[in-house]
Coordinates of C-alpha atoms in Angstrom, one line a residue:
Chain G
M1334 CA 99.4 -31.6 -34.2
E1335 CA 99.6 -35.1 -35.3
A1336 CA 101.0 -34.4 -38.8
A1337 CA 104.2 -32.4 -38.6
G1338 CA 103.9 -31.1 -42.2
A1339 CA 100.3 -30.0 -42.0
G1340 CA 99.6 -26.3 -42.6
P1341 CA 97.3 -24.3 -40.3
G1342 CA 94.4 -24.6 -42.7
D1343 CA 94.7 -28.4 -43.0
G1344 CA 94.1 -28.9 -39.3
L1345 CA 90.9 -26.9 -39.5
K1346 CA 89.5 -29.0 -42.3
K1347 CA 90.3 -32.2 -40.6
G1348 CA 89.0 -31.1 -37.3
T1349 CA 91.0 -33.6 -35.3
A1350 CA 90.6 -34.1 -31.6
A1351 CA 93.8 -32.3 -30.9
D1352 CA 92.6 -29.1 -32.6
R1353 CA 89.4 -29.0 -30.6
V1354 CA 91.3 -28.7 -27.3
P1355 CA 91.4 -24.9 -26.6
P1356 CA 94.9 -23.5 -26.5
E1357 CA 96.4 -22.6 -23.1
A1358 CA 95.2 -19.3 -21.7
I1359 CA 97.8 -16.5 -21.9
R1360 CA 99.4 -15.7 -18.5
A1361 CA 101.7 -12.7 -19.3
V1362 CA 103.2 -10.3 -16.9
P1363 CA 101.1 -7.1 -17.2
V1364 CA 102.9 -3.8 -18.1
R1365 CA 103.6 -1.7 -15.0
H1366 CA 102.4 1.9 -15.3
W1367 CA 104.9 3.6 -13.0
G1368 CA 103.9 7.1 -14.2
R1369 CA 100.3 6.4 -13.1
L1370 CA 101.4 5.3 -9.7
V1371 CA 103.6 8.4 -9.1
G1372 CA 100.8 10.7 -10.4
A1373 CA 98.3 9.1 -8.0
L1374 CA 100.6 9.5 -5.1
V1375 CA 101.3 13.2 -5.8
V1376 CA 97.6 14.0 -6.1
L1377 CA 96.8 12.1 -2.9
A1378 CA 99.5 13.9 -1.0
L1379 CA 98.2 17.3 -2.2
L1380 CA 94.7 16.3 -1.2
V1381 CA 95.8 15.3 2.3
L1382 CA 97.6 18.7 2.7
L1383 CA 94.4 20.5 1.6
V1384 CA 92.2 18.7 4.0
R1385 CA 94.7 19.1 6.8
A1386 CA 95.0 22.9 6.1
F1387 CA 91.2 23.3 6.5
A1388 CA 90.8 20.9 9.4
G1389 CA 93.7 22.3 11.3
A1390 CA 92.8 26.0 10.8
D1391 CA 91.9 27.2 14.2
T1392 CA 90.3 30.3 12.6
I1393 CA 87.4 28.1 11.6
Q1394 CA 85.0 27.2 14.4
W1395 CA 83.9 23.8 13.2
D1396 CA 81.5 23.4 16.0
V1397 CA 79.6 26.5 14.7
V1398 CA 79.4 24.9 11.3
G1399 CA 77.9 21.8 12.8
E1400 CA 75.6 23.7 15.0
Y1401 CA 74.1 25.9 12.3
L1402 CA 73.8 23.1 9.7
T1403 CA 70.4 22.3 11.1
H1404 CA 69.5 25.7 12.4
D1405 CA 65.8 26.6 11.7
T1406 CA 66.7 29.7 9.6
V1407 CA 69.1 27.7 7.5
V1408 CA 66.7 24.8 7.0
E1409 CA 63.9 27.2 6.1
G1410 CA 66.2 29.0 3.7
A1411 CA 67.1 25.6 2.0
L1412 CA 63.4 24.8 1.7
R1413 CA 62.8 28.2 0.1
T1414 CA 65.7 27.6 -2.3
L1415 CA 64.2 24.3 -3.2
W1416 CA 60.7 25.8 -3.6
I1417 CA 61.8 28.7 -5.8
T1418 CA 63.9 26.4 -7.9
V1419 CA 61.0 23.9 -8.5
V1420 CA 58.4 26.5 -9.3
S1421 CA 60.8 28.5 -11.5
M1422 CA 61.8 25.4 -13.4
A1423 CA 58.1 24.4 -13.8
L1424 CA 57.3 27.8 -15.2
G1425 CA 60.4 27.5 -17.4
V1426 CA 59.7 24.1 -18.7
V1427 CA 56.0 24.7 -19.5
L1428 CA 56.7 28.1 -21.2
G1429 CA 59.8 26.7 -22.8
V1430 CA 57.9 23.8 -24.5
L1431 CA 55.2 26.3 -25.6
L1432 CA 57.9 28.6 -27.1
A1433 CA 59.6 25.6 -28.8
V1434 CA 56.3 24.6 -30.4
M1435 CA 55.8 28.2 -31.5
R1436 CA 59.3 28.4 -33.0
L1437 CA 58.7 25.1 -34.9
S1438 CA 55.3 26.3 -36.2
D1439 CA 54.7 27.2 -39.8
N1440 CA 53.0 30.4 -38.6
Q1441 CA 55.5 33.2 -39.2
V1442 CA 54.0 35.4 -36.5
L1443 CA 54.2 32.7 -33.8
S1444 CA 57.7 31.7 -34.7
G1445 CA 58.8 35.3 -34.9
V1446 CA 57.5 36.2 -31.5
A1447 CA 59.1 33.1 -30.0
W1448 CA 62.4 34.1 -31.6
G1449 CA 62.1 37.6 -30.1
Y1450 CA 61.3 36.3 -26.7
I1451 CA 64.4 34.0 -26.7
W1452 CA 66.5 36.9 -28.1
F1453 CA 65.5 39.2 -25.2
F1454 CA 65.6 36.8 -22.2
R1455 CA 68.7 35.0 -23.3
G1456 CA 70.5 38.2 -24.2
T1457 CA 70.2 40.0 -20.8
P1458 CA 71.7 38.9 -17.4
V1459 CA 69.3 37.3 -15.0
L1460 CA 70.5 39.7 -12.3
V1461 CA 69.2 42.6 -14.4
Q1462 CA 66.0 40.9 -15.1
L1463 CA 65.4 40.2 -11.4
F1464 CA 65.8 43.9 -10.6
L1465 CA 63.6 44.9 -13.5
W1466 CA 60.7 42.8 -12.1
Y1467 CA 61.4 43.9 -8.6
N1468 CA 61.2 47.5 -9.5
L1469 CA 58.3 47.3 -11.9
A1470 CA 56.3 49.6 -9.6
L1471 CA 58.5 52.5 -10.9
I1472 CA 56.9 52.1 -14.3
F1473 CA 53.5 50.8 -13.3
P1474 CA 52.7 52.0 -9.8
I1475 CA 49.2 50.5 -10.1
L1476 CA 48.5 47.1 -11.5
D1477 CA 45.2 47.2 -13.4
L1478 CA 44.1 44.0 -15.1
G1479 CA 40.5 45.2 -15.5
F1480 CA 39.1 42.6 -13.2
Y1481 CA 41.9 43.1 -10.7
R1482 CA 43.5 46.3 -9.4
D1483 CA 46.2 46.8 -6.7
E1484 CA 49.3 48.6 -5.8
M1485 CA 52.2 47.1 -7.8
N1486 CA 54.4 47.2 -4.7
D1487 CA 52.0 44.9 -2.9
V1488 CA 51.7 42.5 -5.8
M1489 CA 55.4 42.3 -6.7
T1490 CA 56.6 40.5 -3.6
P1491 CA 60.2 39.2 -3.6
F1492 CA 58.8 35.7 -4.3
L1493 CA 56.9 36.8 -7.4
A1494 CA 59.8 38.9 -8.7
A1495 CA 62.1 35.9 -8.1
L1496 CA 59.7 33.5 -9.9
L1497 CA 59.2 35.8 -12.9
G1498 CA 62.9 36.7 -13.1
L1499 CA 64.2 33.1 -12.9
G1500 CA 61.3 31.3 -14.6
L1501 CA 60.9 33.6 -17.7
N1502 CA 64.7 33.6 -18.2
E1503 CA 64.7 29.8 -17.9
A1504 CA 62.0 29.5 -20.5
A1505 CA 64.2 30.9 -23.1
Y1506 CA 66.8 28.2 -22.5
M1507 CA 64.3 25.4 -22.1
A1508 CA 62.7 26.5 -25.5
E1509 CA 66.0 25.8 -27.3
I1510 CA 66.5 22.5 -25.4
A1511 CA 63.0 21.3 -26.3
R1512 CA 63.4 22.4 -29.9
A1513 CA 66.7 20.5 -30.2
G1514 CA 64.9 17.5 -28.8
V1515 CA 62.1 17.6 -31.2
L1516 CA 64.4 18.1 -34.1
S1517 CA 66.5 15.1 -33.1
V1518 CA 63.7 12.7 -33.8
D1519 CA 64.0 11.2 -37.3
H1520 CA 61.4 12.5 -39.8
G1521 CA 60.6 8.9 -40.7
Q1522 CA 58.9 8.5 -37.3
T1523 CA 56.4 11.2 -38.1
E1524 CA 55.8 9.8 -41.5
A1525 CA 55.2 6.3 -40.2
A1526 CA 52.7 7.6 -37.6
H1527 CA 50.9 9.7 -40.3
A1528 CA 50.8 6.7 -42.6
L1529 CA 49.0 4.8 -39.8
G1530 CA 46.4 7.5 -39.8
M1531 CA 47.5 9.2 -36.6
S1532 CA 46.8 13.0 -36.3
R1533 CA 49.5 15.5 -35.9
T1534 CA 48.8 16.2 -32.2
R1535 CA 48.7 12.5 -31.4
T1536 CA 51.9 11.9 -33.4
T1537 CA 53.7 14.6 -31.3
R1538 CA 52.4 13.3 -28.0
R1539 CA 52.8 9.5 -28.6
I1540 CA 55.7 9.3 -31.0
V1541 CA 57.9 12.4 -31.1
L1542 CA 57.9 13.8 -27.6
P1543 CA 58.8 10.4 -25.8
Q1544 CA 61.8 10.1 -28.2
A1545 CA 62.7 13.8 -27.8
M1546 CA 62.7 13.3 -24.0
R1547 CA 66.0 11.3 -24.3
V1548 CA 67.7 14.4 -25.7
I1549 CA 65.8 16.9 -23.5
I1550 CA 66.4 15.4 -20.1
P1551 CA 70.2 15.5 -19.6
P1552 CA 70.4 19.3 -20.4
T1553 CA 67.2 19.9 -18.4
G1554 CA 68.7 18.2 -15.4
N1555 CA 71.7 20.4 -15.9
E1556 CA 69.4 23.5 -16.0
F1557 CA 67.8 22.3 -12.8
I1558 CA 71.1 22.1 -11.0
N1559 CA 72.1 25.4 -12.4
M1560 CA 68.9 26.9 -11.2
L1561 CA 69.5 25.6 -7.6
K1562 CA 72.6 27.6 -7.6
T1563 CA 71.4 30.6 -9.6
S1564 CA 68.5 31.0 -7.2
S1565 CA 71.1 32.4 -4.7
L1566 CA 70.9 35.6 -6.8
V1567 CA 67.4 36.3 -5.7
S1568 CA 68.9 37.2 -2.2
V1569 CA 69.5 40.6 -3.7
I1570 CA 65.8 41.3 -4.1
Q1571 CA 65.1 40.3 -0.4
Y1572 CA 63.9 36.8 -1.0
E1573 CA 65.0 34.8 2.0
E1574 CA 66.5 31.7 0.5
L1575 CA 69.5 29.6 1.6
F1576 CA 72.3 32.1 0.8
R1577 CA 70.5 35.0 2.3
A1578 CA 69.6 33.0 5.4
G1579 CA 73.4 32.3 5.9
N1580 CA 74.2 36.0 5.4
I1581 CA 71.5 37.1 8.0
I1582 CA 73.0 34.7 10.6
S1583 CA 76.6 35.7 9.9
S1584 CA 75.7 39.4 10.3
R1585 CA 74.6 38.5 13.8
N1586 CA 77.2 36.0 15.0
L1587 CA 80.0 37.3 12.7
A1588 CA 80.9 33.7 11.7
V1589 CA 81.1 34.6 8.0
M1590 CA 83.2 31.7 6.7
E1591 CA 81.4 29.2 8.9
M1592 CA 78.0 30.2 7.5
L1593 CA 79.3 30.1 4.0
L1594 CA 80.5 26.6 4.6
V1595 CA 77.1 25.6 6.0
V1596 CA 75.4 27.0 2.9
T1597 CA 78.0 25.2 0.7
V1598 CA 77.2 21.9 2.3
W1599 CA 73.4 22.4 1.8
Y1600 CA 73.9 23.3 -1.9
L1601 CA 76.0 20.2 -2.4
A1602 CA 73.5 18.0 -0.7
L1603 CA 70.6 19.4 -2.9
T1604 CA 72.5 19.1 -6.2
T1605 CA 73.6 15.5 -5.3
V1606 CA 70.0 14.4 -4.6
F1607 CA 68.9 15.8 -7.9
S1608 CA 71.8 14.3 -9.9
V1609 CA 70.7 10.9 -8.6
G1610 CA 67.1 11.6 -9.6
Q1611 CA 68.2 12.6 -13.1
Y1612 CA 70.1 9.4 -13.5
Y1613 CA 67.0 7.3 -12.9
L1614 CA 64.9 9.5 -15.1
E1615 CA 67.4 9.1 -18.0
R1616 CA 67.4 5.4 -17.5
Y1617 CA 63.6 5.3 -17.8
Y1618 CA 63.6 7.2 -21.1
A1619 CA 66.5 5.2 -22.5
R1620 CA 64.3 2.1 -22.8
G1621 CA 64.4 0.8 -26.4
S1622 CA 67.4 2.9 -27.4
Q1623 CA 70.0 0.4 -26.2
R1624 CA 69.9 -3.4 -26.3
A1625 CA 70.1 -3.6 -22.5
L1626 CA 69.5 -0.8 -20.1
P1627 CA 72.6 0.3 -18.1
R1628 CA 72.6 -1.1 -14.7
T1629 CA 71.8 1.1 -11.7
P1630 CA 74.7 1.6 -9.2
W1631 CA 72.8 -0.7 -6.8
Q1632 CA 72.5 -3.5 -9.3
R1633 CA 76.2 -3.0 -10.1
V1634 CA 77.1 -3.4 -6.4
R1635 CA 75.0 -6.6 -6.2
T1636 CA 76.6 -8.2 -9.2
N1637 CA 80.0 -7.3 -8.0
L1638 CA 79.3 -8.9 -4.6
G1639 CA 78.3 -11.9 -6.6
T1640 CA 81.5 -12.0 -8.6
F1641 CA 83.6 -11.6 -5.4
R1642 CA 81.8 -14.7 -4.1
T1643 CA 82.4 -16.8 -7.2
R1644 CA 86.0 -15.5 -7.4
S1645 CA 86.7 -16.7 -3.9
V1646 CA 85.1 -20.0 -4.7
V1647 CA 87.3 -20.4 -7.7
R1648 CA 90.3 -19.5 -5.7
K1649 CA 89.5 -22.1 -3.1
E1650 CA 89.0 -24.7 -5.8
E1651 CA 92.4 -23.8 -7.3
T1652 CA 94.2 -24.2 -4.0
R1653 CA 92.6 -27.6 -3.5
Chain K
M666 CA 33.7 12.5 -57.6
S667 CA 34.6 8.9 -58.0
A668 CA 37.2 7.5 -60.4
P669 CA 36.0 7.0 -64.0
S670 CA 35.3 3.3 -64.5
A671 CA 33.3 1.1 -66.8
A672 CA 29.7 0.7 -65.8
G673 CA 29.0 -2.1 -63.3
Q674 CA 32.8 -2.6 -62.6
P675 CA 34.1 -1.8 -59.1
P676 CA 36.5 1.1 -59.2
P677 CA 40.2 0.3 -59.4
M678 CA 42.0 0.3 -56.0
V679 CA 44.5 2.9 -57.3
K680 CA 44.0 5.1 -60.3
A681 CA 46.5 7.8 -61.4
E682 CA 45.8 10.1 -64.3
R683 CA 48.6 12.4 -65.5
V684 CA 50.0 12.8 -62.0
H685 CA 52.7 15.5 -61.8
K686 CA 54.9 16.3 -58.8
S687 CA 57.5 19.0 -58.5
F688 CA 59.9 19.8 -55.7
G689 CA 60.6 23.5 -56.4
A690 CA 61.9 23.6 -60.0
V691 CA 62.6 19.9 -60.2
E692 CA 59.8 17.9 -61.8
V693 CA 60.0 14.4 -60.3
L694 CA 56.7 13.0 -61.7
R695 CA 55.9 14.2 -65.3
G696 CA 52.5 12.6 -65.9
I697 CA 52.0 9.2 -64.4
D698 CA 49.1 7.0 -65.6
L699 CA 48.6 3.9 -63.7
E700 CA 45.8 1.5 -62.5
V701 CA 45.9 -1.2 -59.8
R702 CA 42.8 -3.4 -59.6
A703 CA 41.6 -4.8 -56.2
G704 CA 43.5 -7.9 -55.3
E705 CA 46.3 -7.2 -57.7
V706 CA 50.0 -7.1 -56.9
C707 CA 51.7 -4.3 -58.9
C708 CA 55.4 -4.0 -58.9
V709 CA 57.1 -0.7 -59.8
V710 CA 60.7 -0.9 -60.9
G711 CA 63.2 1.5 -62.4
P712 CA 66.5 3.3 -61.8
S713 CA 66.9 5.4 -58.7
G714 CA 65.7 8.9 -59.1
S715 CA 63.0 7.8 -61.5
G716 CA 60.2 8.9 -59.1
K717 CA 59.0 5.5 -58.0
S718 CA 59.1 6.2 -54.3
T719 CA 57.7 9.7 -54.7
F720 CA 54.7 8.3 -56.6
L721 CA 54.1 5.7 -53.8
R722 CA 54.2 8.5 -51.2
C723 CA 51.7 10.5 -53.2
V724 CA 49.2 7.6 -53.0
N725 CA 48.8 8.1 -49.2
H726 CA 49.3 11.8 -49.4
L727 CA 52.7 12.0 -47.7
E728 CA 53.4 14.1 -50.7
K729 CA 50.9 16.4 -52.4
I730 CA 50.6 16.0 -56.2
S731 CA 51.0 19.2 -58.2
A732 CA 48.8 18.3 -61.1
G733 CA 46.6 15.4 -62.4
R734 CA 44.2 13.2 -60.4
L735 CA 44.8 10.3 -58.0
W736 CA 42.1 8.1 -56.6
V737 CA 42.3 5.3 -54.1
D738 CA 39.3 3.0 -54.0
G739 CA 37.2 5.5 -55.9
S740 CA 37.9 8.6 -53.9
L741 CA 40.3 11.4 -54.6
V742 CA 43.4 11.4 -52.4
G743 CA 43.7 14.5 -50.2
Y744 CA 41.0 16.5 -52.0
R745 CA 37.3 16.8 -52.2
Q746 CA 35.6 17.9 -55.4
R747 CA 32.5 20.0 -55.5
G748 CA 31.4 21.1 -58.9
D749 CA 34.7 21.7 -60.7
R750 CA 36.5 23.1 -57.7
L751 CA 38.9 21.1 -55.5
Y752 CA 39.0 21.6 -51.8
E753 CA 42.0 20.6 -49.7
M754 CA 41.0 18.0 -47.1
R755 CA 41.3 18.8 -43.4
E756 CA 44.0 17.0 -41.5
R757 CA 41.5 14.7 -39.9
E758 CA 40.0 13.7 -43.2
V759 CA 43.5 12.9 -44.6
A760 CA 44.2 10.8 -41.5
A761 CA 41.0 8.9 -42.0
Q762 CA 41.9 8.2 -45.6
R763 CA 45.4 6.9 -44.6
R764 CA 43.9 4.5 -42.1
D765 CA 42.9 2.2 -45.0
I766 CA 46.3 2.3 -46.7
G767 CA 49.1 0.5 -45.0
M768 CA 52.7 1.6 -45.7
V769 CA 56.0 -0.2 -45.3
F770 CA 59.2 1.9 -45.5
Q771 CA 62.6 1.1 -46.7
R772 CA 64.1 2.0 -43.3
F773 CA 61.3 0.3 -41.3
N774 CA 60.6 3.4 -39.1
L775 CA 59.5 1.3 -36.2
F776 CA 58.9 3.3 -33.0
P777 CA 62.1 2.6 -31.1
H778 CA 60.6 3.4 -27.6
M779 CA 58.0 0.7 -28.0
T780 CA 58.2 -3.1 -28.0
A781 CA 57.2 -5.1 -31.1
A782 CA 53.8 -5.7 -29.7
E783 CA 53.3 -2.0 -28.7
N784 CA 54.3 -0.9 -32.2
V785 CA 51.6 -3.1 -33.6
M786 CA 49.0 -2.0 -31.0
E787 CA 49.7 1.7 -31.2
A788 CA 47.5 2.7 -34.2
P789 CA 44.5 0.4 -33.4
V790 CA 44.4 1.7 -29.8
Q791 CA 45.1 5.4 -30.6
V792 CA 43.3 5.7 -33.9
K793 CA 40.5 3.1 -33.9
G794 CA 40.0 3.2 -30.1
L795 CA 40.4 -0.5 -29.7
G796 CA 40.8 -1.7 -26.1
R797 CA 44.3 -2.6 -25.0
A798 CA 43.5 -6.2 -24.3
A799 CA 41.9 -6.8 -27.6
A800 CA 44.7 -4.9 -29.4
R801 CA 47.3 -7.0 -27.7
E802 CA 45.5 -10.2 -28.8
R803 CA 45.4 -9.0 -32.3
A804 CA 49.0 -8.0 -32.2
A805 CA 49.9 -11.4 -31.0
L806 CA 48.1 -13.0 -34.0
L807 CA 49.7 -10.6 -36.5
L808 CA 53.2 -11.2 -35.1
E809 CA 52.6 -14.9 -35.2
R810 CA 51.6 -14.5 -38.8
V811 CA 54.9 -12.8 -39.7
G812 CA 56.8 -15.5 -37.7
L813 CA 57.6 -13.4 -34.6
A814 CA 55.3 -14.8 -32.0
D815 CA 58.2 -15.2 -29.6
R816 CA 59.5 -11.6 -30.0
M817 CA 56.4 -9.7 -28.7
G818 CA 58.3 -7.9 -25.9
A819 CA 61.5 -7.1 -27.9
Y820 CA 62.4 -3.5 -28.7
P821 CA 63.3 -2.7 -32.3
A822 CA 67.0 -2.3 -31.3
Q823 CA 67.0 -5.9 -30.2
L824 CA 65.7 -7.2 -33.6
S825 CA 67.5 -7.9 -36.8
G826 CA 66.6 -5.9 -39.9
G827 CA 64.5 -8.6 -41.3
Q828 CA 62.6 -9.0 -38.1
Q829 CA 62.1 -5.3 -37.8
Q830 CA 60.7 -5.1 -41.3
R831 CA 58.3 -8.0 -40.5
V832 CA 57.1 -6.1 -37.4
A833 CA 56.6 -3.1 -39.6
I834 CA 54.4 -5.2 -41.9
A835 CA 52.4 -6.5 -39.0
R836 CA 52.0 -2.9 -37.7
A837 CA 50.6 -1.8 -41.1
L838 CA 48.3 -4.9 -41.2
A839 CA 46.9 -4.1 -37.8
M840 CA 44.8 -1.3 -39.3
E841 CA 43.2 -3.8 -41.7
P842 CA 44.1 -1.8 -44.8
K843 CA 42.6 -2.5 -48.2
L844 CA 45.8 -1.4 -49.9
M845 CA 49.4 -2.0 -48.9
L846 CA 52.2 0.2 -50.1
F847 CA 55.8 -1.2 -50.0
D848 CA 58.6 1.3 -50.5
E849 CA 61.7 -0.8 -51.3
P850 CA 61.0 -3.0 -48.3
T851 CA 64.2 -5.1 -48.7
S852 CA 66.7 -2.6 -49.9
A853 CA 68.1 -1.9 -46.4
L854 CA 68.5 -5.5 -45.5
D855 CA 71.4 -7.9 -45.5
P856 CA 71.1 -10.3 -48.4
E857 CA 70.4 -13.3 -46.2
L858 CA 67.5 -11.5 -44.5
V859 CA 65.7 -10.5 -47.8
G860 CA 64.0 -13.9 -48.2
E861 CA 62.1 -13.8 -44.9
V862 CA 60.5 -10.5 -45.7
L863 CA 59.6 -11.5 -49.3
D864 CA 58.0 -14.7 -47.9
V865 CA 55.7 -12.7 -45.7
M866 CA 54.8 -10.4 -48.7
R867 CA 54.2 -13.5 -50.9
G868 CA 51.8 -14.8 -48.2
L869 CA 49.9 -11.5 -48.2
A870 CA 49.6 -11.6 -52.0
E871 CA 48.2 -15.1 -51.8
E872 CA 45.6 -14.0 -49.4
G873 CA 44.4 -11.5 -51.9
M874 CA 45.8 -8.2 -50.5
T875 CA 46.1 -5.4 -53.0
M876 CA 49.7 -4.4 -53.1
L877 CA 51.8 -1.6 -54.8
V878 CA 55.4 -2.6 -54.4
V879 CA 58.4 -0.5 -55.3
T880 CA 61.3 -3.0 -55.5
H881 CA 64.5 -4.0 -57.0
E882 CA 63.7 -7.7 -56.5
M883 CA 63.0 -8.9 -60.1
G884 CA 62.5 -12.5 -59.0
F885 CA 59.7 -11.4 -56.6
A886 CA 58.2 -9.2 -59.3
R887 CA 58.2 -12.1 -61.8
E888 CA 56.7 -14.7 -59.4
V889 CA 54.3 -12.7 -57.3
G890 CA 53.5 -9.7 -59.4
D891 CA 50.3 -9.5 -61.5
S892 CA 51.6 -6.5 -63.3
L893 CA 54.9 -4.7 -63.7
V894 CA 55.5 -1.0 -64.2
F895 CA 58.8 0.3 -65.4
M896 CA 59.4 4.0 -64.6
D897 CA 62.1 6.2 -65.8
D898 CA 62.6 10.0 -65.4
G899 CA 59.2 10.6 -63.9
L900 CA 57.2 8.7 -66.6
V901 CA 55.8 5.2 -66.9
V902 CA 57.8 3.8 -69.8
E903 CA 56.3 0.3 -70.0
T904 CA 53.7 -1.7 -68.2
G905 CA 52.4 -5.3 -68.6
P906 CA 52.5 -8.8 -67.1
P907 CA 55.9 -9.2 -65.4
R908 CA 57.0 -12.2 -67.4
D909 CA 56.4 -10.4 -70.7
V910 CA 58.1 -7.2 -69.7
L911 CA 61.0 -8.9 -68.1
A912 CA 61.5 -11.5 -70.9
A913 CA 60.7 -9.2 -73.9
P914 CA 60.9 -5.5 -73.0
R915 CA 59.6 -3.4 -75.8
H916 CA 61.4 -0.1 -75.0
E917 CA 65.1 0.5 -75.4
R918 CA 65.2 2.2 -71.9
T919 CA 63.7 -0.9 -70.3
R920 CA 66.0 -3.2 -72.1
A921 CA 69.1 -1.2 -70.9
F922 CA 67.9 -1.1 -67.3
L923 CA 67.0 -4.8 -67.2
S924 CA 70.3 -5.9 -68.7
A925 CA 72.1 -3.9 -66.1
V926 CA 70.2 -5.4 -63.1
L927 CA 69.4 -8.9 -64.2

C-alpha cells in the first residue's frame, strides 16, 4: 500500500498497481488427522489377519478351487445363470412397463387389475412362487389351450417354471420402478409436447420415457444384480444353474467349501461386469441433466496421468 | 360452426363468449368475453389468481372450458358442433388444432434431454414429418432469429433462463403457428434477462404475429400491445388500447391494481 492511511475500500477504487499484484498464496501446515491414521492401520491389520487365516487354512484345497473354476459343469452352470437372469429380467421389464402403464391409466379396471397383480406377486416369497409353478401339474394335469394340448409335466420344465417364477415376480417390482420413473417427469414436459401438437403416445415415447429412464435405470440395474443372485433359488426346482452345478460336483468330490468358493467367485465376476455396464448406461441417459457428463474411470485415469506429468514438470522448474 | 362475425370480415383469431371454467367447486373463469383480431397483440394483465393463465390454457385446450364458447381462427376449440349438439374432439383432432397455436410457458418447459436444436426440430420432425436435414436447417434459422445461432448444440441446463426462453420461442415458431400464446414468459427470469426475451417478442409483433400475452410487464404492454385486457376474479374488468387503460383506468379495481404495480 502506498498510502498508509488508506482504508481497504480506497485501494479498490484507485486500483493502483500495488493492488493488482495478487497476494501471496497461503502455505500453512495442514491439520494432522492422527485418528484417521490409527483407524486405517487397525482396519488394515484386521484385513491382513483375515486373508492370512483363509490363505493359511490347510483345510481348504486351493488347488481344487483353481481347478474347478473353469470346469465345464461350472461354466455351463454360470452360463445358465446368466441366461435365466437375462430372460427373466426381459420378461420382468416388458411386463413391468405394461403393468405401470395400466396402473397409470384412467381406466379403473386396468389400474385395478395391475394393482392386484402387484399385490399378489410382491406379497408372496419367490421360493413359494417357484414351487407353485413347478407343481402346477397337481392342479392342471393336462394343459389345454384349445389349439395346443399336452401333459403339464412335459410343458412345465425346470426352465419354464424358473422363468415364470422369477420373471412374473420381477414384473411386480419393475412395475413400481417404471411407474416411479414416469411420475418423476415434470408435468410441464407433457404440456409442452401437447401444446406442440404431439399425440399422447408420441409424447410418452419421445419426451416422457427418455427422461423417466434416468430414474428407472439405477434401480433396474440393482434388480438385475439381485436377480443374478436370486436365480440360485431355482436350483430347488432342478434347474441346473451355477449354484446347483457347484452342489452336484461337491456331492461327488466332497469338496464342499471349495465348490462354494468357486461359485462365489463366479457370482462376483458376473455382478462386477454388470455394475460396469450399468455405469455406462446411466451415463448415456444423464446427457442434458448435468452441465458436463461425469468422466468415465478411463478418462479420469488419463487426466490424472496428465496432471502427474505437469506436476513433475512444475517441480522440475521449481528446482531449477 | 364458425365464429359469429360481420359479413365479409375475416373471423377474429381468438373469440371467447361467456367462457366459464371450474376446478371442482372453484369457479376460476366466470364468463370471459374477449376478441383478438389477426395480427393483433393482446396483453392480459391482472392480479395473480385472476384466471389469466387458466384462460390462456383454455385457448389451446390444455384446459377444457365448462361453459360458453371459444373459437380460434373461426373454429371451436376442442369440440365439433353438429346441429345444436357438441361433440368432443378425438385426441388426434385436438392435436391437429394445437399445431397452429404456439405456446410459451413461464417455466420454459424445454425438453432437457435434447439440445437446443433438437428441441426446435422435435415437433416439425415428429408431427409434420419434416426430414431431419430440413428441420435442422430451419432450426438453425429460427435460433439465429432469437440470437442463439452459436448455441445450437447446448443442452437446456447449459443455457441461462433468458436463453432457454428464447429457445422455447423458437421451438413454438418452428410449427409456423398463426397464433402465439405467452404465459408470463418473463416471470421466472432474473431482471437483467427480461429484456432479451421481450426484444424477441417485440420483433415477432412487428412481423405481424398474432399474440395473446399474459404478462406483468406494463412497459411491454404499453409499447407493443394493441389492446390491453384487465382481468380480476375470473372476469374481464376493463379492455381497451393499452395507453388509455394504463393512463386513465375507468374502474376502481383497475386503478387499485395499477397503482400497486406501476
